mmCIF file of C-alpha atoms in Angstrom:
data_model
loop_
_atom_site.group_PDB
_atom_site.id
_atom_site.type_symbol
_atom_site.label_atom_id
_atom_site.label_comp_id
_atom_site.label_asym_id
_atom_site.label_seq_id
_atom_site.Cartn_x
_atom_site.Cartn_y
_atom_site.Cartn_z
ATOM 1 C CA MET A 1 -39.053 -89.202 -77.904
ATOM 2 C CA LEU A 2 -39.861 -92.797 -77.315
ATOM 3 C CA LEU A 3 -37.619 -93.662 -80.213
ATOM 4 C CA LEU A 4 -34.627 -92.101 -78.518
ATOM 5 C CA LEU A 5 -35.440 -93.845 -75.312
ATOM 6 C CA GLY A 6 -35.562 -97.106 -77.179
ATOM 7 C CA ALA A 7 -32.243 -96.462 -78.837
ATOM 8 C CA GLY A 8 -30.570 -95.624 -75.581
ATOM 9 C CA ALA A 9 -31.999 -98.638 -73.843
ATOM 10 C CA GLY A 10 -31.079 -100.894 -76.732
ATOM 11 C CA PHE A 11 -27.505 -99.769 -76.696
ATOM 12 C CA ALA A 12 -27.098 -100.085 -72.968
ATOM 13 C CA GLY A 13 -28.851 -103.395 -72.981
ATOM 14 C CA ALA A 14 -26.728 -104.922 -75.666
ATOM 15 C CA ILE A 15 -23.497 -104.056 -73.975
ATOM 16 C CA SER A 16 -24.474 -105.220 -70.532
ATOM 17 C CA GLY A 17 -26.541 -108.305 -71.259
ATOM 18 C CA LEU A 18 -29.707 -106.663 -70.060
ATOM 19 C CA GLY A 19 -32.870 -106.195 -72.018
ATOM 20 C CA GLY A 20 -33.044 -102.509 -71.377
ATOM 21 C CA GLY A 21 -36.224 -103.055 -69.429
ATOM 22 C CA ILE A 22 -34.210 -102.031 -66.439
ATOM 23 C CA LEU A 23 -33.978 -98.612 -67.988
ATOM 24 C CA ILE A 24 -37.225 -98.467 -69.914
ATOM 25 C CA ILE A 25 -39.568 -99.116 -67.028
ATOM 26 C CA PRO A 26 -38.123 -96.463 -64.763
ATOM 27 C CA ALA A 27 -38.035 -94.011 -67.667
ATOM 28 C CA LEU A 28 -41.609 -94.684 -68.665
ATOM 29 C CA THR A 29 -42.930 -94.532 -65.143
ATOM 30 C CA LEU A 30 -40.721 -91.871 -63.615
ATOM 31 C CA LEU A 31 -40.287 -89.602 -66.642
ATOM 32 C CA PHE A 32 -43.348 -90.268 -68.742
ATOM 33 C CA GLY A 33 -45.687 -90.979 -65.882
ATOM 34 C CA MET A 34 -47.160 -94.177 -67.241
ATOM 35 C CA PRO A 35 -48.726 -96.851 -65.104
ATOM 36 C CA LEU A 36 -46.304 -99.552 -64.131
ATOM 37 C CA GLU A 37 -48.097 -102.419 -65.803
ATOM 38 C CA ILE A 38 -48.159 -100.679 -69.177
ATOM 39 C CA ALA A 39 -44.495 -99.800 -68.820
ATOM 40 C CA ALA A 40 -43.766 -103.393 -67.931
ATOM 41 C CA GLY A 41 -45.621 -104.665 -70.965
ATOM 42 C CA ALA A 42 -43.756 -102.304 -73.267
ATOM 43 C CA SER A 43 -40.504 -103.235 -71.619
ATOM 44 C CA LEU A 44 -41.051 -106.947 -72.157
ATOM 45 C CA VAL A 45 -41.754 -106.576 -75.834
ATOM 46 C CA SER A 46 -38.814 -104.299 -76.365
ATOM 47 C CA THR A 47 -36.662 -106.753 -74.455
ATOM 48 C CA ILE A 48 -37.480 -109.309 -77.095
ATOM 49 C CA ALA A 49 -36.294 -106.835 -79.690
ATOM 50 C CA THR A 50 -33.053 -106.062 -77.864
ATOM 51 C CA SER A 51 -32.461 -109.715 -77.358
ATOM 52 C CA SER A 52 -32.979 -110.526 -81.001
ATOM 53 C CA GLY A 53 -30.861 -107.650 -82.173
ATOM 54 C CA ALA A 54 -27.973 -108.456 -79.908
ATOM 55 C CA ALA A 55 -28.261 -112.210 -79.974
ATOM 56 C CA SER A 56 -27.983 -112.627 -83.699
ATOM 57 C CA ALA A 57 -24.738 -110.703 -83.698
ATOM 58 C CA TYR A 58 -23.356 -112.512 -80.688
ATOM 59 C CA ILE A 59 -24.217 -115.936 -81.997
ATOM 60 C CA ARG A 60 -22.529 -115.228 -85.267
ATOM 61 C CA ASP A 61 -19.450 -114.057 -83.461
ATOM 62 C CA GLY A 62 -19.379 -117.085 -81.251
ATOM 63 C CA LEU A 63 -19.937 -115.279 -77.974
ATOM 64 C CA ALA A 64 -23.384 -116.545 -77.057
ATOM 65 C CA ASN A 65 -23.558 -120.187 -76.072
ATOM 66 C CA ILE A 66 -26.857 -121.685 -77.149
ATOM 67 C CA LYS A 67 -26.597 -124.820 -75.067
ATOM 68 C CA ILE A 68 -25.978 -122.888 -71.893
ATOM 69 C CA GLY A 69 -28.759 -120.514 -72.809
ATOM 70 C CA MET A 70 -31.351 -123.158 -73.596
ATOM 71 C CA SER A 71 -30.591 -125.372 -70.645
ATOM 72 C CA LEU A 72 -31.000 -122.433 -68.317
ATOM 73 C CA GLU A 73 -34.127 -121.278 -70.118
ATOM 74 C CA MET A 74 -36.059 -124.239 -68.783
ATOM 75 C CA ALA A 75 -35.992 -122.595 -65.407
ATOM 76 C CA THR A 76 -36.399 -119.004 -66.529
ATOM 77 C CA THR A 77 -39.473 -119.598 -68.649
ATOM 78 C CA ALA A 78 -41.140 -121.548 -65.870
ATOM 79 C CA GLY A 79 -40.302 -118.788 -63.423
ATOM 80 C CA ALA A 80 -41.473 -116.134 -65.871
ATOM 81 C CA ILE A 81 -44.938 -117.583 -66.065
ATOM 82 C CA LEU A 82 -45.129 -117.725 -62.308
ATOM 83 C CA GLY A 83 -43.803 -114.227 -61.815
ATOM 84 C CA SER A 84 -46.082 -112.605 -64.355
ATOM 85 C CA LEU A 85 -49.131 -114.257 -62.853
ATOM 86 C CA ILE A 86 -48.141 -112.826 -59.507
ATOM 87 C CA ALA A 87 -47.621 -109.428 -61.084
ATOM 88 C CA VAL A 88 -50.974 -109.238 -62.796
ATOM 89 C CA THR A 89 -52.599 -110.227 -59.543
ATOM 90 C CA LEU A 90 -50.825 -107.425 -57.724
ATOM 91 C CA TYR A 91 -51.758 -104.899 -60.386
ATOM 92 C CA ALA A 92 -55.355 -105.968 -60.288
ATOM 93 C CA LYS A 93 -55.380 -105.319 -56.574
ATOM 94 C CA ASN A 94 -53.687 -101.927 -56.915
ATOM 95 C CA LEU A 95 -50.544 -103.012 -55.191
ATOM 96 C CA ALA A 96 -48.128 -101.697 -57.798
ATOM 97 C CA TYR A 97 -45.930 -100.009 -55.254
ATOM 98 C CA ILE A 98 -44.802 -103.384 -53.994
ATOM 99 C CA VAL A 99 -43.403 -104.088 -57.418
ATOM 100 C CA PHE A 100 -41.559 -100.784 -57.486
ATOM 101 C CA VAL A 101 -39.793 -101.457 -54.269
ATOM 102 C CA ILE A 102 -38.892 -105.000 -55.172
ATOM 103 C CA PHE A 103 -37.550 -103.672 -58.439
ATOM 104 C CA GLY A 104 -35.224 -101.225 -56.766
ATOM 105 C CA VAL A 105 -34.039 -103.655 -54.168
ATOM 106 C CA VAL A 106 -33.229 -106.285 -56.737
ATOM 107 C CA LEU A 107 -31.159 -103.839 -58.708
ATOM 108 C CA LEU A 108 -29.198 -102.627 -55.743
ATOM 109 C CA ALA A 109 -28.619 -106.096 -54.456
ATOM 110 C CA SER A 110 -27.354 -107.066 -57.876
ATOM 111 C CA ALA A 111 -24.741 -104.359 -57.942
ATOM 112 C CA TYR A 112 -22.899 -105.736 -54.973
ATOM 113 C CA PRO A 113 -21.401 -108.979 -56.333
ATOM 114 C CA GLN A 114 -20.373 -107.096 -59.440
ATOM 115 C CA ILE A 115 -18.322 -104.639 -57.470
ATOM 116 C CA ARG A 116 -16.456 -107.499 -55.872
ATOM 117 C CA LYS A 117 -15.746 -108.903 -59.278
ATOM 118 C CA LEU A 118 -14.039 -105.775 -60.511
ATOM 119 C CA ARG A 119 -10.963 -106.756 -58.626
ATOM 120 C CA LYS A 120 -10.530 -110.059 -60.367
ATOM 121 C CA ARG A 121 -7.857 -110.408 -62.980
ATOM 122 C CA ALA A 122 -8.327 -111.811 -66.442
ATOM 123 C CA TYR A 123 -10.459 -114.873 -66.930
ATOM 124 C CA LYS A 124 -8.791 -118.216 -66.249
ATOM 125 C CA ILE A 125 -10.465 -121.320 -67.485
ATOM 126 C CA ASN A 126 -12.075 -123.491 -64.783
ATOM 127 C CA LYS A 127 -11.774 -127.182 -64.497
ATOM 128 C CA PRO A 128 -14.948 -128.699 -65.848
ATOM 129 C CA ASP A 129 -17.182 -130.410 -63.319
ATOM 130 C CA ALA A 130 -19.762 -133.136 -63.735
ATOM 131 C CA SER A 131 -22.421 -130.727 -64.899
ATOM 132 C CA THR A 132 -20.109 -129.352 -67.559
ATOM 133 C CA ARG A 133 -19.574 -132.765 -69.040
ATOM 134 C CA ILE A 134 -23.119 -134.061 -68.851
ATOM 135 C CA LEU A 135 -24.622 -130.937 -70.336
ATOM 136 C CA GLN A 136 -21.902 -130.235 -72.887
ATOM 137 C CA LEU A 137 -21.157 -126.801 -71.519
ATOM 138 C CA SER A 138 -17.654 -126.078 -72.754
ATOM 139 C CA GLY A 139 -16.849 -123.582 -75.420
ATOM 140 C CA SER A 140 -14.537 -120.906 -76.642
ATOM 141 C CA TYR A 141 -14.729 -117.472 -78.174
ATOM 142 C CA TYR A 142 -12.394 -114.980 -79.740
ATOM 143 C CA ASP A 143 -11.911 -111.911 -77.598
ATOM 144 C CA GLU A 144 -11.352 -108.897 -79.802
ATOM 145 C CA SER A 145 -10.059 -106.619 -77.140
ATOM 146 C CA LEU A 146 -7.455 -109.143 -76.080
ATOM 147 C CA GLY A 147 -6.824 -110.410 -79.567
ATOM 148 C CA ARG A 148 -6.918 -114.089 -78.750
ATOM 149 C CA PRO A 149 -9.273 -117.006 -78.290
ATOM 150 C CA ILE A 150 -10.495 -117.849 -74.793
ATOM 151 C CA ARG A 151 -11.726 -121.274 -73.804
ATOM 152 C CA TYR A 152 -14.173 -121.786 -70.961
ATOM 153 C CA ASN A 153 -16.165 -124.353 -69.047
ATOM 154 C CA ALA A 154 -19.427 -123.629 -67.320
ATOM 155 C CA VAL A 155 -19.677 -125.290 -63.934
ATOM 156 C CA ARG A 156 -22.309 -125.805 -61.241
ATOM 157 C CA TRP A 157 -25.197 -125.908 -63.608
ATOM 158 C CA ILE A 158 -27.752 -126.827 -60.983
ATOM 159 C CA TYR A 159 -26.879 -123.799 -58.942
ATOM 160 C CA GLY A 160 -27.129 -121.711 -62.098
ATOM 161 C CA GLU A 161 -30.521 -123.224 -62.831
ATOM 162 C CA ILE A 162 -31.836 -122.225 -59.434
ATOM 163 C CA VAL A 163 -30.691 -118.659 -59.948
ATOM 164 C CA MET A 164 -32.396 -118.762 -63.338
ATOM 165 C CA LEU A 165 -35.684 -119.854 -61.848
ATOM 166 C CA PHE A 166 -35.516 -116.876 -59.579
ATOM 167 C CA ALA A 167 -34.530 -114.683 -62.508
ATOM 168 C CA GLY A 168 -37.560 -115.890 -64.388
ATOM 169 C CA ILE A 169 -39.898 -115.057 -61.553
ATOM 170 C CA ILE A 170 -38.435 -111.591 -61.308
ATOM 171 C CA SER A 171 -38.794 -111.224 -65.041
ATOM 172 C CA GLY A 172 -42.474 -111.895 -64.927
ATOM 173 C CA LEU A 173 -42.965 -109.915 -61.785
ATOM 174 C CA LEU A 174 -41.166 -106.777 -62.827
ATOM 175 C CA GLY A 175 -41.573 -106.938 -66.562
ATOM 176 C CA VAL A 176 -37.901 -107.075 -67.370
ATOM 177 C CA GLY A 177 -35.819 -109.560 -69.232
ATOM 178 C CA SER A 178 -33.955 -110.276 -66.033
ATOM 179 C CA GLY A 179 -30.631 -110.029 -67.775
ATOM 180 C CA VAL A 180 -29.249 -108.740 -64.502
ATOM 181 C CA LEU A 181 -29.828 -111.946 -62.673
ATOM 182 C CA LYS A 182 -28.868 -114.062 -65.624
ATOM 183 C CA VAL A 183 -25.542 -112.314 -65.871
ATOM 184 C CA ILE A 184 -24.983 -112.795 -62.158
ATOM 185 C CA GLY A 185 -25.988 -116.408 -62.361
ATOM 186 C CA MET A 186 -23.679 -117.203 -65.208
ATOM 187 C CA ASP A 187 -20.880 -115.015 -63.996
ATOM 188 C CA ASP A 188 -20.935 -115.985 -60.355
ATOM 189 C CA ALA A 189 -22.590 -119.375 -60.112
ATOM 190 C CA MET A 190 -21.314 -120.830 -63.330
ATOM 191 C CA ARG A 191 -18.070 -118.945 -63.597
ATOM 192 C CA LEU A 192 -18.173 -117.903 -67.212
ATOM 193 C CA PRO A 193 -16.225 -115.049 -68.776
ATOM 194 C CA ILE A 194 -18.190 -111.805 -68.658
ATOM 195 C CA LYS A 195 -18.457 -111.427 -72.417
ATOM 196 C CA VAL A 196 -19.931 -114.891 -72.829
ATOM 197 C CA THR A 197 -22.258 -114.159 -69.955
ATOM 198 C CA THR A 198 -23.616 -110.939 -71.385
ATOM 199 C CA ALA A 199 -23.914 -112.396 -74.870
ATOM 200 C CA THR A 200 -25.696 -115.543 -73.737
ATOM 201 C CA SER A 201 -27.903 -113.519 -71.450
ATOM 202 C CA ASP A 202 -28.958 -111.350 -74.363
ATOM 203 C CA PHE A 203 -29.893 -114.494 -76.201
ATOM 204 C CA MET A 204 -31.918 -115.787 -73.287
ATOM 205 C CA ILE A 205 -33.817 -112.710 -72.249
ATOM 206 C CA GLY A 206 -35.824 -112.696 -75.446
ATOM 207 C CA VAL A 207 -37.189 -116.121 -74.700
ATOM 208 C CA THR A 208 -37.950 -115.252 -71.086
ATOM 209 C CA ALA A 209 -39.583 -111.988 -72.093
ATOM 210 C CA ALA A 210 -41.752 -113.825 -74.601
ATOM 211 C CA ALA A 211 -43.047 -116.068 -71.840
ATOM 212 C CA SER A 212 -43.806 -113.159 -69.504
ATOM 213 C CA GLY A 213 -45.001 -111.002 -72.370
ATOM 214 C CA ALA A 214 -47.542 -113.583 -73.405
ATOM 215 C CA VAL A 215 -49.152 -113.402 -69.984
ATOM 216 C CA TYR A 216 -49.128 -109.607 -69.991
ATOM 217 C CA TRP A 217 -50.704 -109.653 -73.421
ATOM 218 C CA ILE A 218 -53.522 -111.779 -72.153
ATOM 219 C CA PHE A 219 -54.296 -109.158 -69.564
ATOM 220 C CA GLY A 220 -54.120 -106.296 -72.027
ATOM 221 C CA TYR A 221 -51.036 -104.669 -70.627
ATOM 222 C CA ILE A 222 -49.292 -104.325 -73.955
ATOM 223 C CA LYS A 223 -50.067 -101.140 -75.860
ATOM 224 C CA PRO A 224 -48.762 -101.201 -79.409
ATOM 225 C CA GLU A 225 -48.695 -97.432 -79.807
ATOM 226 C CA ILE A 226 -46.157 -97.199 -77.020
ATOM 227 C CA VAL A 227 -44.342 -100.355 -77.832
ATOM 228 C CA ALA A 228 -43.760 -99.678 -81.518
ATOM 229 C CA PRO A 229 -41.498 -96.611 -81.320
ATOM 230 C CA ILE A 230 -39.536 -98.043 -78.439
ATOM 231 C CA VAL A 231 -38.899 -101.242 -80.300
ATOM 232 C CA ILE A 232 -37.750 -99.440 -83.393
ATOM 233 C CA GLY A 233 -35.342 -97.401 -81.326
ATOM 234 C CA VAL A 234 -34.142 -100.488 -79.540
ATOM 235 C CA VAL A 235 -33.272 -102.256 -82.748
ATOM 236 C CA ILE A 236 -31.011 -99.427 -83.783
ATOM 237 C CA GLY A 237 -29.487 -99.014 -80.357
ATOM 238 C CA SER A 238 -28.768 -102.635 -79.696
ATOM 239 C CA TYR A 239 -27.020 -103.074 -83.001
ATOM 240 C CA ALA A 240 -24.672 -100.259 -82.120
ATOM 241 C CA GLY A 241 -24.279 -101.725 -78.666
ATOM 242 C CA THR A 242 -23.101 -105.097 -79.850
ATOM 243 C CA LYS A 243 -20.377 -103.537 -81.946
ATOM 244 C CA PHE A 244 -19.220 -101.510 -79.008
ATOM 245 C CA MET A 245 -19.281 -104.419 -76.593
ATOM 246 C CA GLU A 246 -17.149 -106.708 -78.647
ATOM 247 C CA ARG A 247 -14.402 -104.174 -78.801
ATOM 248 C CA SER A 248 -14.455 -102.992 -75.219
ATOM 249 C CA GLN A 249 -12.496 -104.292 -72.360
ATOM 250 C CA SER A 250 -14.332 -106.650 -70.098
ATOM 251 C CA ARG A 251 -13.623 -104.561 -67.072
ATOM 252 C CA ARG A 252 -15.206 -101.504 -68.545
ATOM 253 C CA ILE A 253 -18.334 -103.427 -69.354
ATOM 254 C CA ARG A 254 -18.588 -104.521 -65.787
ATOM 255 C CA MET A 255 -18.217 -100.990 -64.540
ATOM 256 C CA ILE A 256 -20.937 -99.658 -66.779
ATOM 257 C CA PHE A 257 -23.166 -102.424 -65.533
ATOM 258 C CA ILE A 258 -22.602 -101.485 -61.924
ATOM 259 C CA VAL A 259 -23.303 -97.817 -62.391
ATOM 260 C CA MET A 260 -26.527 -98.555 -64.181
ATOM 261 C CA LEU A 261 -27.712 -100.869 -61.478
ATOM 262 C CA ALA A 262 -26.989 -98.447 -58.700
ATOM 263 C CA VAL A 263 -28.622 -95.430 -60.239
ATOM 264 C CA VAL A 264 -31.769 -97.123 -61.341
ATOM 265 C CA GLY A 265 -32.070 -99.153 -58.176
ATOM 266 C CA VAL A 266 -32.158 -96.129 -55.970
ATOM 267 C CA GLU A 267 -34.711 -94.399 -58.132
ATOM 268 C CA MET A 268 -37.112 -97.268 -58.153
ATOM 269 C CA VAL A 269 -37.052 -97.723 -54.430
ATOM 270 C CA LEU A 270 -37.708 -94.047 -53.981
ATOM 271 C CA ARG A 271 -40.638 -94.230 -56.319
ATOM 272 C CA GLY A 272 -42.055 -97.216 -54.586
ATOM 273 C CA LEU A 273 -41.831 -95.523 -51.243
ATOM 274 C CA GLY A 274 -43.640 -92.562 -52.705
ATOM 275 C CA VAL A 275 -40.781 -90.126 -52.562
ATOM 276 C CA ALA A 276 -39.693 -89.633 -56.197
ATOM 277 C CA MET B 1 -24.743 -123.206 -92.908
ATOM 278 C CA ASP B 2 -24.017 -124.463 -89.496
ATOM 279 C CA PHE B 3 -26.157 -124.557 -86.407
ATOM 280 C CA ASP B 4 -25.336 -121.183 -84.983
ATOM 281 C CA ASP B 5 -25.734 -119.430 -88.303
ATOM 282 C CA LEU B 6 -29.210 -120.805 -88.815
ATOM 283 C CA ILE B 7 -30.366 -119.700 -85.397
ATOM 284 C CA GLY B 8 -28.862 -116.286 -85.994
ATOM 285 C CA TRP B 9 -30.747 -115.986 -89.239
ATOM 286 C CA THR B 10 -34.007 -117.125 -87.712
ATOM 287 C CA ILE B 11 -33.715 -114.415 -85.122
ATOM 288 C CA ARG B 12 -32.825 -111.770 -87.651
ATOM 289 C CA ILE B 13 -35.610 -112.547 -90.068
ATOM 290 C CA GLY B 14 -38.183 -112.544 -87.308
ATOM 291 C CA LEU B 15 -36.945 -109.237 -86.028
ATOM 292 C CA ALA B 16 -36.814 -107.705 -89.495
ATOM 293 C CA VAL B 17 -40.330 -108.771 -90.404
ATOM 294 C CA SER B 18 -41.739 -107.516 -87.158
ATOM 295 C CA ALA B 19 -39.786 -104.274 -87.293
ATOM 296 C CA CYS B 20 -41.012 -103.571 -90.805
ATOM 297 C CA MET B 21 -44.550 -104.143 -89.719
ATOM 298 C CA LEU B 22 -44.113 -101.878 -86.767
ATOM 299 C CA VAL B 23 -42.624 -99.100 -88.840
ATOM 300 C CA ALA B 24 -45.272 -99.438 -91.503
ATOM 301 C CA GLY B 25 -48.022 -99.700 -88.949
ATOM 302 C CA SER B 26 -46.844 -96.702 -86.999
ATOM 303 C CA ALA B 27 -46.416 -94.577 -90.097
ATOM 304 C CA LEU B 28 -49.835 -95.526 -91.372
ATOM 305 C CA SER B 29 -51.627 -94.807 -88.152
ATOM 306 C CA TYR B 30 -49.780 -91.549 -87.822
ATOM 307 C CA TYR B 31 -50.549 -90.279 -91.272
ATOM 308 C CA SER B 32 -53.979 -91.642 -91.962
ATOM 309 C CA THR B 33 -57.077 -92.722 -90.176
ATOM 310 C CA GLY B 34 -58.616 -96.111 -90.507
ATOM 311 C CA GLY B 35 -57.757 -99.367 -88.870
ATOM 312 C CA LEU B 36 -54.969 -100.595 -91.113
ATOM 313 C CA GLY B 37 -52.134 -98.830 -89.350
ATOM 314 C CA ILE B 38 -53.204 -100.101 -85.984
ATOM 315 C CA GLU B 39 -53.782 -103.592 -87.288
ATOM 316 C CA LEU B 40 -50.339 -103.672 -88.773
ATOM 317 C CA THR B 41 -48.758 -102.467 -85.554
ATOM 318 C CA TYR B 42 -50.594 -105.086 -83.563
ATOM 319 C CA ALA B 43 -49.482 -107.762 -85.974
ATOM 320 C CA GLY B 44 -45.919 -106.517 -85.693
ATOM 321 C CA VAL B 45 -46.001 -106.870 -81.932
ATOM 322 C CA MET B 46 -47.411 -110.361 -82.140
ATOM 323 C CA ILE B 47 -44.755 -111.421 -84.571
ATOM 324 C CA LEU B 48 -42.136 -109.987 -82.301
ATOM 325 C CA ILE B 49 -43.405 -112.045 -79.398
ATOM 326 C CA ALA B 50 -43.392 -115.058 -81.665
ATOM 327 C CA THR B 51 -39.748 -114.720 -82.698
ATOM 328 C CA PRO B 52 -38.245 -116.288 -79.579
ATOM 329 C CA VAL B 53 -40.649 -119.155 -80.038
ATOM 330 C CA ALA B 54 -39.316 -119.615 -83.546
ATOM 331 C CA ARG B 55 -35.833 -119.468 -82.115
ATOM 332 C CA VAL B 56 -36.588 -122.317 -79.782
ATOM 333 C CA ALA B 57 -38.393 -124.366 -82.414
ATOM 334 C CA MET B 58 -35.453 -123.952 -84.745
ATOM 335 C CA SER B 59 -33.115 -125.151 -82.024
ATOM 336 C CA ILE B 60 -35.209 -128.259 -81.487
ATOM 337 C CA ALA B 61 -34.962 -129.067 -85.166
ATOM 338 C CA LEU B 62 -31.242 -128.419 -85.310
ATOM 339 C CA PHE B 63 -30.437 -130.420 -82.221
ATOM 340 C CA ALA B 64 -32.528 -133.273 -83.599
ATOM 341 C CA LYS B 65 -30.593 -133.097 -86.816
ATOM 342 C CA SER B 66 -27.297 -133.400 -84.979
ATOM 343 C CA ARG B 67 -28.837 -136.165 -82.897
ATOM 344 C CA ASN B 68 -28.173 -134.365 -79.660
ATOM 345 C CA TRP B 69 -31.099 -135.919 -77.827
ATOM 346 C CA LEU B 70 -30.344 -134.402 -74.475
ATOM 347 C CA TYR B 71 -30.720 -130.960 -75.950
ATOM 348 C CA VAL B 72 -33.745 -131.885 -77.989
ATOM 349 C CA ALA B 73 -35.391 -132.758 -74.691
ATOM 350 C CA ILE B 74 -34.202 -129.562 -73.045
ATOM 351 C CA THR B 75 -35.372 -127.286 -75.835
ATOM 352 C CA VAL B 76 -38.700 -129.108 -75.982
ATOM 353 C CA VAL B 77 -39.219 -128.303 -72.313
ATOM 354 C CA VAL B 78 -38.566 -124.636 -73.032
ATOM 355 C CA PHE B 79 -40.948 -124.806 -75.959
ATOM 356 C CA ILE B 80 -43.662 -126.341 -73.840
ATOM 357 C CA ASN B 81 -43.263 -123.578 -71.291
ATOM 358 C CA LEU B 82 -43.693 -120.996 -74.008
ATOM 359 C CA MET B 83 -46.767 -122.776 -75.315
ATOM 360 C CA ILE B 84 -48.254 -122.805 -71.868
ATOM 361 C CA ALA B 85 -47.769 -119.082 -71.575
ATOM 362 C CA ILE B 86 -49.098 -118.265 -75.009
ATOM 363 C CA PHE B 87 -51.903 -120.740 -75.524
ATOM 364 C CA ILE B 88 -52.803 -122.778 -72.513
ATOM 365 C CA LEU B 89 -52.939 -120.055 -69.917
ATOM 366 C CA PRO B 90 -55.403 -117.888 -71.837
ATOM 367 C CA ALA B 91 -57.632 -120.881 -72.279
ATOM 368 C CA LEU B 92 -57.422 -121.716 -68.592
ATOM 369 C CA LEU B 93 -58.044 -118.171 -67.519
ATOM 370 C CA GLY B 94 -60.982 -117.894 -69.833
ATOM 371 C CA ARG B 95 -59.778 -114.971 -71.899
#
């Protein structure tokens, strides 16, 4: 059972730039009835797996940008440590419901900018700004669905970094890879093409999840018997997901992303409020 | 092999090793008693958590090789953060 869950989450995660934690935690808590902190621990570890599975493919295919990823990781890892410390404190005090509600709200709030983006036409390269030049943030990739190479420049790095700090905190707090916020940060703040965003995000979430995961491990929230089957499933699923993503149209990817956010967001809020 | 390839391989190897351990560990603990299956699973999880660290370490080395000092500094910062989470925090928290 857990294997299938892992596979599904891995697939969805790879195509949307998320770690699948977004799906795994609600599934484990809402469907399997596990305590939130255990679900979060399992989610973090499996996020590392999704990230590794997807990232290696995306790097090879030139979609993930390591410089962008690493430079933003400074903020996410710092935030992750902070967020997970807050989380373990909340769990220790039996305040898990707070985390549920925050979880749902974050998801729903994240769906909104994405819906706006659906209307945009194909990606047009930005003019580089100072941050692009100083931090070497230009690149290009070959878009299979369009059949041609696309060049891009990441801009407004500082703004992106701030979003990433926040993403890191959420990662630690909720036990997710925070791919959601990373995608938004890179897509919105730094104006990258969606495929680069999701690919780079997949690369990053593994590092962020390792930082949060380490803290959860310290507090004993990671249970190998749960984690193992999910991870195995995730590996399979994310591999399939990367293949699918590279061939899809960017717009479709965005739509899938939005639907996922909305559905899960509502559920988590309901759970937090004690309704679901 | 160029930069990106090496990082890709680092990630893959880490994932493969950990996945094998997890599969083996799970199978063992499912089919037989005794601590080995559980030990193996635990080890698999730890290796999995370690893979992003390896990723970052590899990047430091590769950026140093291409003399990209800005990014050596950046990746070192990320590495330090990871070290804090994995080693320093437990020591501070007394666990």
